[in-house]
Amino acid sequence: MRPSPSSPVRKPFPGLVLRRIRDYWVESPNANPLVDQSLARAFVVDTFDTPLMAATVAAIFWITFLVLTGNPGTIVWGVLVHTSQWHRHRHLRRVDPASIDVATAVQTRRRLELRMLVPGLIWALAPWLFFPHDNLALILLMYFFISGVSSVVIAALAQWWLAAVCFSVPMFMGMALRLVVEPGSVQLIMGCLVVSQMFAALYYARKQNRLIVGAIEAGFEKARLADALARQLDHVAQLAAQRARIFAAANHDLRQPMHALAIFVDALNTRTAPSADNLRFMRDSVDALRGSIDALLDIAQLDGGVAPVRLEPLYLDSVFESLQGRFGALADAKGLALRVRPTEAVVRADARMLARVLGNLIDNAIKYTPAGTVFVFARRLQRPRNGVPAWRIEVRDSGVGIEAQHQEQVFEEFFQVDNPGRDRSRGLGLGLSLVASMAQVMGSRIEVRTAPGRGSTFSLVLEEAPAPPEEPDAASDVPAEPAADVPLPPVRILVLDDEQPVREAMRSLLCGWGHEVALAANPREALQHGGVFDLMLSDLRLGSGLSGLAAAQALQAVGKVRSVVILTGETAHATRAEVERAGYALIYKPAQAQALQEAIAGSRRT
């Protein structure tokens, strides 16, 4: 009967037994090289004084038997044992424990432990050089002396398993063989006892060895965990300090336009219409608020690893052409030359992220270049670091450059070298921070070469990719610029939101665009409106715990609305996933007019 595919295949019994014996008795290099290093260093330190003690014990042994037996073999053995101990002492003096590094720890430890084989063999010669053949009392004395010394040494060398085996096995076996070859049953029994004692001593020494090595491993693991915890605490502290700085700057950047907007609102009255300048300033304040919130959302998504990213083959030239069109006029207005060199590069990247990264770098280059040129180009790397073909994309300017002490800070949120007053006309100070995070998401990093007064070069490296079947349209790969206020054909729109100010504001905006608008605070009110709506703009969380998503699905199921767009202020990844699973578009509040117009245009195609 053949075993089923799911059942484990049992190894033959002898092979299984041999493997278990090998795993128990044979010591392999430790998985943590630091353990081998620690054991090698400890061997030199802890056994440095043992040659003197060993020589003393050996001297007592051979002098005792020289006096009792008068056998000249004791002198020969004494010369051998003391010579070996002297050489061992000299060797240990020459070894510097601090010089034993991790790379050579295993080999060094093995060499140190194997040197214990020499004294073990010398002790094994003792029963053969001056064995008291006809004196049972002296035989017992030799037996107890050798077995006692071997047992003590095994216990002392337990943490260095190979050393314990190299010393004790020859010592025990030399005595056992000498007793076995002697005539007489007592000697035979004693020889068998020596062998059994050897296995028992080694068995318990192996257990002790595992306990000691396990304790050393646990010590290193605790140290590793403590170090990891310390790094995590440092990282948390850095994040806390970073977030405190971000929120302090964000607090300023959010309060400033809110303050201006509140003043403009308080200045309004019903007798006179607001001036065009006041309306423009109010809109600028709202745009500033929206920009700050959107930037903070981008940071949160990138830090949380939930920013949507799609890495695919991308013609870099199409991105370059779009950037030339977006920033050419801006550079001309400042009297700069924006030169974008055509390229044949095909890279693996997220098209929208790459366009935003390069757009931010070009925008910064134009902003900080009083006169001269901004140069954008790509070149193939001749020696990529990991051997994978890659392209380096560079944005080079002839601007003011960056001081050395600020070169790392420019990638921090809300940091601007020469804008301590947080002048909003000069940006939020989030561009390079977002650029660095987006480059990291695409598997790259932003590098900068700069010198004060001589300009800066920002670059990133992207892997080369095989060319796609056909060159995609540049307009589909890069973010579209906000369209002008082009009037759209009117549609019927249902606004579902539990906040009355929001409903009224939406009605004012959408009716101003010429659409027919109905308002509802809950699904019941929505059903009271007659007819079918082309588009429903629904808040995600309605009053009384109602779900705008569930309401949208129900109203669409009964044919009340044809198309649905969910609006929400919740930026969690779970919220996006929930709406995407339902198949609806998602717009984050505060909603941009461009996003609403695209949603209306999309409703006409459904």
PDB file of C-alpha atoms in Angstrom, residues 16-245:
ATOM      1  CA  LEU A  16      16.446   7.953  11.878  1.00  0.00           C
ATOM      2  CA  VAL A  17      18.350   6.600  14.874  1.00  0.00           C
ATOM      3  CA  LEU A  18      21.722   7.603  13.409  1.00  0.00           C
ATOM      4  CA  ARG A  19      20.451  11.101  12.691  1.00  0.00           C
ATOM      5  CA  ARG A  20      19.231  11.513  16.253  1.00  0.00           C
ATOM      6  CA  ILE A  21      22.528  10.228  17.625  1.00  0.00           C
ATOM      7  CA  ARG A  22      24.435  12.625  15.383  1.00  0.00           C
ATOM      8  CA  ASP A  23      22.230  15.574  16.396  1.00  0.00           C
ATOM      9  CA  TYR A  24      22.788  14.788  20.067  1.00  0.00           C
ATOM     10  CA  TRP A  25      26.498  13.988  20.157  1.00  0.00           C
ATOM     11  CA  VAL A  26      27.916  16.091  17.298  1.00  0.00           C
ATOM     12  CA  GLU A  27      28.110  19.838  17.793  1.00  0.00           C
ATOM     13  CA  SER A  28      27.706  21.964  14.658  1.00  0.00           C
ATOM     14  CA  PRO A  29      28.633  25.645  14.293  1.00  0.00           C
ATOM     15  CA  ASN A  30      26.072  27.728  16.117  1.00  0.00           C
ATOM     16  CA  ALA A  31      23.421  29.544  14.117  1.00  0.00           C
ATOM     17  CA  ASN A  32      24.509  32.720  15.864  1.00  0.00           C
ATOM     18  CA  PRO A  33      28.227  33.279  15.110  1.00  0.00           C
ATOM     19  CA  LEU A  34      28.479  35.479  18.186  1.00  0.00           C
ATOM     20  CA  VAL A  35      27.970  32.375  20.341  1.00  0.00           C
ATOM     21  CA  ASP A  36      30.996  30.661  18.768  1.00  0.00           C
ATOM     22  CA  GLN A  37      33.000  33.846  19.214  1.00  0.00           C
ATOM     23  CA  SER A  38      32.006  34.063  22.870  1.00  0.00           C
ATOM     24  CA  LEU A  39      32.912  30.409  23.482  1.00  0.00           C
ATOM     25  CA  ALA A  40      36.282  30.779  21.723  1.00  0.00           C
ATOM     26  CA  ARG A  41      37.203  33.851  23.742  1.00  0.00           C
ATOM     27  CA  ALA A  42      36.005  32.239  26.978  1.00  0.00           C
ATOM     28  CA  PHE A  43      38.140  29.147  26.277  1.00  0.00           C
ATOM     29  CA  VAL A  44      41.303  31.262  26.185  1.00  0.00           C
ATOM     30  CA  VAL A  45      40.369  33.250  29.294  1.00  0.00           C
ATOM     31  CA  ASP A  46      38.955  30.411  31.434  1.00  0.00           C
ATOM     32  CA  THR A  47      41.605  27.756  30.646  1.00  0.00           C
ATOM     33  CA  PHE A  48      44.626  30.070  30.820  1.00  0.00           C
ATOM     34  CA  ASP A  49      45.565  28.882  34.336  1.00  0.00           C
ATOM     35  CA  THR A  50      44.595  25.206  33.891  1.00  0.00           C
ATOM     36  CA  PRO A  51      48.010  23.999  32.614  1.00  0.00           C
ATOM     37  CA  LEU A  52      49.512  24.781  36.034  1.00  0.00           C
ATOM     38  CA  MET A  53      46.748  22.935  37.882  1.00  0.00           C
ATOM     39  CA  ALA A  54      46.914  20.037  35.411  1.00  0.00           C
ATOM     40  CA  ALA A  55      50.695  19.817  35.823  1.00  0.00           C
ATOM     41  CA  THR A  56      50.290  19.700  39.604  1.00  0.00           C
ATOM     42  CA  VAL A  57      47.739  16.862  39.457  1.00  0.00           C
ATOM     43  CA  ALA A  58      49.886  14.951  36.946  1.00  0.00           C
ATOM     44  CA  ALA A  59      52.947  15.364  39.156  1.00  0.00           C
ATOM     45  CA  ILE A  60      51.106  13.921  42.170  1.00  0.00           C
ATOM     46  CA  PHE A  61      49.951  11.007  40.008  1.00  0.00           C
ATOM     47  CA  TRP A  62      53.288   9.944  38.486  1.00  0.00           C
ATOM     48  CA  ILE A  63      55.378  10.654  41.588  1.00  0.00           C
ATOM     49  CA  THR A  64      52.991   8.532  43.672  1.00  0.00           C
ATOM     50  CA  PHE A  65      53.325   5.586  41.313  1.00  0.00           C
ATOM     51  CA  LEU A  66      57.082   6.092  40.988  1.00  0.00           C
ATOM     52  CA  VAL A  67      57.418   5.770  44.756  1.00  0.00           C
ATOM     53  CA  LEU A  68      55.014   2.805  44.999  1.00  0.00           C
ATOM     54  CA  THR A  69      56.178   0.833  41.969  1.00  0.00           C
ATOM     55  CA  GLY A  70      59.610   2.179  41.060  1.00  0.00           C
ATOM     56  CA  ASN A  71      58.629   1.818  37.400  1.00  0.00           C
ATOM     57  CA  PRO A  72      60.801   4.096  35.157  1.00  0.00           C
ATOM     58  CA  GLY A  73      57.809   4.453  32.822  1.00  0.00           C
ATOM     59  CA  THR A  74      56.415   6.980  35.266  1.00  0.00           C
ATOM     60  CA  ILE A  75      59.333   9.311  34.549  1.00  0.00           C
ATOM     61  CA  VAL A  76      58.793   8.996  30.793  1.00  0.00           C
ATOM     62  CA  TRP A  77      55.100   9.769  31.257  1.00  0.00           C
ATOM     63  CA  GLY A  78      55.897  12.706  33.543  1.00  0.00           C
ATOM     64  CA  VAL A  79      58.193  14.230  30.891  1.00  0.00           C
ATOM     65  CA  LEU A  80      55.477  13.847  28.249  1.00  0.00           C
ATOM     66  CA  VAL A  81      52.675  15.346  30.327  1.00  0.00           C
ATOM     67  CA  HIS A  82      54.670  18.305  31.615  1.00  0.00           C
ATOM     68  CA  THR A  83      56.056  19.084  28.165  1.00  0.00           C
ATOM     69  CA  SER A  84      52.557  19.137  26.678  1.00  0.00           C
ATOM     70  CA  GLN A  85      51.255  21.372  29.485  1.00  0.00           C
ATOM     71  CA  TRP A  86      54.150  23.774  28.988  1.00  0.00           C
ATOM     72  CA  HIS A  87      53.442  24.011  25.252  1.00  0.00           C
ATOM     73  CA  ARG A  88      49.744  24.496  25.949  1.00  0.00           C
ATOM     74  CA  HIS A  89      50.481  27.292  28.412  1.00  0.00           C
ATOM     75  CA  ARG A  90      52.708  29.072  25.858  1.00  0.00           C
ATOM     76  CA  HIS A  91      50.072  28.725  23.165  1.00  0.00           C
ATOM     77  CA  LEU A  92      47.318  30.197  25.358  1.00  0.00           C
ATOM     78  CA  ARG A  93      49.576  33.139  26.227  1.00  0.00           C
ATOM     79  CA  ARG A  94      50.031  33.941  22.530  1.00  0.00           C
ATOM     80  CA  VAL A  95      46.281  34.001  21.780  1.00  0.00           C
ATOM     81  CA  ASP A  96      44.584  37.362  22.304  1.00  0.00           C
ATOM     82  CA  PRO A  97      40.877  36.793  23.012  1.00  0.00           C
ATOM     83  CA  ALA A  98      39.982  40.206  21.603  1.00  0.00           C
ATOM     84  CA  SER A  99      41.538  39.239  18.254  1.00  0.00           C
ATOM     85  CA  ILE A 100      39.047  36.406  17.724  1.00  0.00           C
ATOM     86  CA  ASP A 101      36.472  37.919  15.374  1.00  0.00           C
ATOM     87  CA  VAL A 102      33.120  36.575  14.253  1.00  0.00           C
ATOM     88  CA  ALA A 103      34.366  35.445  10.835  1.00  0.00           C
ATOM     89  CA  THR A 104      37.086  33.161  12.243  1.00  0.00           C
ATOM     90  CA  ALA A 105      35.451  32.249  15.555  1.00  0.00           C
ATOM     91  CA  VAL A 106      34.358  28.741  14.509  1.00  0.00           C
ATOM     92  CA  GLN A 107      37.756  27.747  13.122  1.00  0.00           C
ATOM     93  CA  THR A 108      39.618  29.249  16.082  1.00  0.00           C
ATOM     94  CA  ARG A 109      37.353  27.515  18.558  1.00  0.00           C
ATOM     95  CA  ARG A 110      37.781  24.160  16.809  1.00  0.00           C
ATOM     96  CA  ARG A 111      41.581  24.481  16.812  1.00  0.00           C
ATOM     97  CA  LEU A 112      41.628  25.352  20.513  1.00  0.00           C
ATOM     98  CA  GLU A 113      39.363  22.448  21.424  1.00  0.00           C
ATOM     99  CA  LEU A 114      41.196  19.917  19.252  1.00  0.00           C
ATOM    100  CA  ARG A 115      44.454  20.722  21.063  1.00  0.00           C
ATOM    101  CA  MET A 116      42.952  18.965  24.107  1.00  0.00           C
ATOM    102  CA  LEU A 117      43.456  15.684  22.215  1.00  0.00           C
ATOM    103  CA  VAL A 118      47.213  15.717  23.005  1.00  0.00           C
ATOM    104  CA  PRO A 119      46.909  15.722  26.834  1.00  0.00           C
ATOM    105  CA  GLY A 120      44.084  13.189  26.510  1.00  0.00           C
ATOM    106  CA  LEU A 121      46.334  10.787  24.572  1.00  0.00           C
ATOM    107  CA  ILE A 122      49.188  11.301  27.040  1.00  0.00           C
ATOM    108  CA  TRP A 123      46.915  10.406  29.960  1.00  0.00           C
ATOM    109  CA  ALA A 124      45.757   7.380  27.937  1.00  0.00           C
ATOM    110  CA  LEU A 125      49.397   6.187  27.839  1.00  0.00           C
ATOM    111  CA  ALA A 126      49.725   6.057  31.640  1.00  0.00           C
ATOM    112  CA  PRO A 127      48.169   2.566  32.090  1.00  0.00           C
ATOM    113  CA  TRP A 128      50.456   1.265  29.347  1.00  0.00           C
ATOM    114  CA  LEU A 129      53.708   2.775  30.626  1.00  0.00           C
ATOM    115  CA  PHE A 130      53.512   1.899  34.343  1.00  0.00           C
ATOM    116  CA  PHE A 131      50.533  -0.389  34.940  1.00  0.00           C
ATOM    117  CA  PRO A 132      50.780  -2.313  38.284  1.00  0.00           C
ATOM    118  CA  HIS A 133      49.992  -5.775  36.891  1.00  0.00           C
ATOM    119  CA  ASP A 134      49.919  -7.933  40.010  1.00  0.00           C
ATOM    120  CA  ASN A 135      48.754  -5.392  42.583  1.00  0.00           C
ATOM    121  CA  LEU A 136      44.978  -5.045  42.661  1.00  0.00           C
ATOM    122  CA  ALA A 137      45.123  -2.197  45.163  1.00  0.00           C
ATOM    123  CA  LEU A 138      47.385  -0.122  42.894  1.00  0.00           C
ATOM    124  CA  ILE A 139      45.210  -1.031  39.896  1.00  0.00           C
ATOM    125  CA  LEU A 140      42.190   0.330  41.777  1.00  0.00           C
ATOM    126  CA  LEU A 141      44.186   3.430  42.729  1.00  0.00           C
ATOM    127  CA  MET A 142      45.091   4.074  39.079  1.00  0.00           C
ATOM    128  CA  TYR A 143      41.504   3.396  38.019  1.00  0.00           C
ATOM    129  CA  PHE A 144      40.010   5.883  40.487  1.00  0.00           C
ATOM    130  CA  PHE A 145      42.708   8.468  39.811  1.00  0.00           C
ATOM    131  CA  ILE A 146      42.261   8.429  36.020  1.00  0.00           C
ATOM    132  CA  SER A 147      38.455   8.185  36.092  1.00  0.00           C
ATOM    133  CA  GLY A 148      38.286  10.944  38.699  1.00  0.00           C
ATOM    134  CA  VAL A 149      40.544  13.283  36.746  1.00  0.00           C
ATOM    135  CA  SER A 150      38.603  12.596  33.543  1.00  0.00           C
ATOM    136  CA  SER A 151      35.226  13.210  35.189  1.00  0.00           C
ATOM    137  CA  VAL A 152      36.407  16.516  36.662  1.00  0.00           C
ATOM    138  CA  VAL A 153      37.841  17.642  33.321  1.00  0.00           C
ATOM    139  CA  ILE A 154      34.624  16.674  31.486  1.00  0.00           C
ATOM    140  CA  ALA A 155      32.597  18.815  33.890  1.00  0.00           C
ATOM    141  CA  ALA A 156      35.047  21.709  33.542  1.00  0.00           C
ATOM    142  CA  LEU A 157      35.045  21.548  29.735  1.00  0.00           C
ATOM    143  CA  ALA A 158      31.322  20.912  29.271  1.00  0.00           C
ATOM    144  CA  GLN A 159      30.691  24.217  27.489  1.00  0.00           C
ATOM    145  CA  TRP A 160      33.442  23.299  24.979  1.00  0.00           C
ATOM    146  CA  TRP A 161      32.015  19.943  23.933  1.00  0.00           C
ATOM    147  CA  LEU A 162      34.704  18.974  21.433  1.00  0.00           C
ATOM    148  CA  ALA A 163      37.448  19.678  24.006  1.00  0.00           C
ATOM    149  CA  ALA A 164      35.692  17.484  26.576  1.00  0.00           C
ATOM    150  CA  VAL A 165      35.398  14.615  24.073  1.00  0.00           C
ATOM    151  CA  CYS A 166      38.994  14.967  22.813  1.00  0.00           C
ATOM    152  CA  PHE A 167      40.405  14.784  26.338  1.00  0.00           C
ATOM    153  CA  SER A 168      38.136  12.266  28.066  1.00  0.00           C
ATOM    154  CA  VAL A 169      37.521   9.600  25.397  1.00  0.00           C
ATOM    155  CA  PRO A 170      41.233   8.688  24.894  1.00  0.00           C
ATOM    156  CA  MET A 171      41.791   8.814  28.662  1.00  0.00           C
ATOM    157  CA  PHE A 172      38.849   6.541  29.485  1.00  0.00           C
ATOM    158  CA  MET A 173      39.438   4.166  26.561  1.00  0.00           C
ATOM    159  CA  GLY A 174      43.167   3.830  27.317  1.00  0.00           C
ATOM    160  CA  MET A 175      42.368   2.686  30.857  1.00  0.00           C
ATOM    161  CA  ALA A 176      39.491   0.463  29.735  1.00  0.00           C
ATOM    162  CA  LEU A 177      41.561  -1.357  27.100  1.00  0.00           C
ATOM    163  CA  ARG A 178      44.423  -1.900  29.500  1.00  0.00           C
ATOM    164  CA  LEU A 179      42.075  -3.472  32.053  1.00  0.00           C
ATOM    165  CA  VAL A 180      40.362  -5.671  29.452  1.00  0.00           C
ATOM    166  CA  VAL A 181      43.611  -7.151  28.157  1.00  0.00           C
ATOM    167  CA  GLU A 182      44.747  -7.977  31.702  1.00  0.00           C
ATOM    168  CA  PRO A 183      43.982 -11.549  32.829  1.00  0.00           C
ATOM    169  CA  GLY A 184      41.324 -11.927  35.483  1.00  0.00           C
ATOM    170  CA  SER A 185      37.608 -11.344  35.729  1.00  0.00           C
ATOM    171  CA  VAL A 186      37.939  -8.411  38.117  1.00  0.00           C
ATOM    172  CA  GLN A 187      40.015  -6.452  35.606  1.00  0.00           C
ATOM    173  CA  LEU A 188      37.501  -7.277  32.856  1.00  0.00           C
ATOM    174  CA  ILE A 189      34.613  -6.023  34.966  1.00  0.00           C
ATOM    175  CA  MET A 190      36.558  -2.881  35.840  1.00  0.00           C
ATOM    176  CA  GLY A 191      37.249  -2.245  32.122  1.00  0.00           C
ATOM    177  CA  CYS A 192      33.514  -2.497  31.350  1.00  0.00           C
ATOM    178  CA  LEU A 193      32.793  -0.129  34.238  1.00  0.00           C
ATOM    179  CA  VAL A 194      35.246   2.408  32.828  1.00  0.00           C
ATOM    180  CA  VAL A 195      33.418   2.366  29.462  1.00  0.00           C
ATOM    181  CA  SER A 196      29.996   2.732  31.106  1.00  0.00           C
ATOM    182  CA  GLN A 197      31.335   5.552  33.287  1.00  0.00           C
ATOM    183  CA  MET A 198      32.659   7.293  30.192  1.00  0.00           C
ATOM    184  CA  PHE A 199      29.271   7.220  28.459  1.00  0.00           C
ATOM    185  CA  ALA A 200      27.459   8.340  31.593  1.00  0.00           C
ATOM    186  CA  ALA A 201      29.860  11.234  32.171  1.00  0.00           C
ATOM    187  CA  LEU A 202      29.650  12.312  28.538  1.00  0.00           C
ATOM    188  CA  TYR A 203      25.849  12.029  28.505  1.00  0.00           C
ATOM    189  CA  TYR A 204      25.422  14.390  31.451  1.00  0.00           C
ATOM    190  CA  ALA A 205      28.209  16.643  30.171  1.00  0.00           C
ATOM    191  CA  ARG A 206      26.322  16.960  26.882  1.00  0.00           C
ATOM    192  CA  LYS A 207      23.187  18.005  28.754  1.00  0.00           C
ATOM    193  CA  GLN A 208      25.208  20.542  30.693  1.00  0.00           C
ATOM    194  CA  ASN A 209      26.775  21.729  27.441  1.00  0.00           C
ATOM    195  CA  ARG A 210      23.365  22.368  25.911  1.00  0.00           C
ATOM    196  CA  LEU A 211      22.204  24.251  28.983  1.00  0.00           C
ATOM    197  CA  ILE A 212      25.298  26.467  28.968  1.00  0.00           C
ATOM    198  CA  VAL A 213      25.158  27.132  25.228  1.00  0.00           C
ATOM    199  CA  GLY A 214      21.421  27.754  25.485  1.00  0.00           C
ATOM    200  CA  ALA A 215      22.042  30.295  28.246  1.00  0.00           C
ATOM    201  CA  ILE A 216      24.632  32.054  26.058  1.00  0.00           C
ATOM    202  CA  GLU A 217      22.197  32.064  23.134  1.00  0.00           C
ATOM    203  CA  ALA A 218      19.461  33.445  25.385  1.00  0.00           C
ATOM    204  CA  GLY A 219      21.841  36.162  26.556  1.00  0.00           C
ATOM    205  CA  PHE A 220      22.578  37.238  23.000  1.00  0.00           C
ATOM    206  CA  GLU A 221      18.885  37.071  22.108  1.00  0.00           C
ATOM    207  CA  LYS A 222      18.022  39.256  25.083  1.00  0.00           C
ATOM    208  CA  ALA A 223      20.766  41.679  24.081  1.00  0.00           C
ATOM    209  CA  ARG A 224      19.440  41.693  20.504  1.00  0.00           C
ATOM    210  CA  LEU A 225      15.891  42.315  21.686  1.00  0.00           C
ATOM    211  CA  ALA A 226      17.075  45.029  24.064  1.00  0.00           C
ATOM    212  CA  ASP A 227      19.012  46.667  21.237  1.00  0.00           C
ATOM    213  CA  ALA A 228      16.012  46.374  18.902  1.00  0.00           C
ATOM    214  CA  LEU A 229      13.775  47.831  21.601  1.00  0.00           C
ATOM    215  CA  ALA A 230      16.207  50.696  22.154  1.00  0.00           C
ATOM    216  CA  ARG A 231      16.259  51.398  18.406  1.00  0.00           C
ATOM    217  CA  GLN A 232      12.480  51.259  18.276  1.00  0.00           C
ATOM    218  CA  LEU A 233      12.236  53.635  21.228  1.00  0.00           C
ATOM    219  CA  ASP A 234      14.687  55.985  19.534  1.00  0.00           C
ATOM    220  CA  HIS A 235      12.663  55.718  16.330  1.00  0.00           C
ATOM    221  CA  VAL A 236       9.421  56.406  18.215  1.00  0.00           C
ATOM    222  CA  ALA A 237      11.050  59.370  19.936  1.00  0.00           C
ATOM    223  CA  GLN A 238      12.239  60.692  16.580  1.00  0.00           C
ATOM    224  CA  LEU A 239       8.788  60.178  15.076  1.00  0.00           C
ATOM    225  CA  ALA A 240       7.190  61.899  18.045  1.00  0.00           C
ATOM    226  CA  ALA A 241       9.536  64.865  17.692  1.00  0.00           C
ATOM    227  CA  GLN A 242       8.981  64.883  13.941  1.00  0.00           C
ATOM    228  CA  ARG A 243       5.210  64.724  14.294  1.00  0.00           C
ATOM    229  CA  ALA A 244       5.278  67.450  16.948  1.00  0.00           C
ATOM    230  CA  ARG A 245       7.198  69.645  14.523  1.00  0.00           C
TER     231      ARG A 245
END
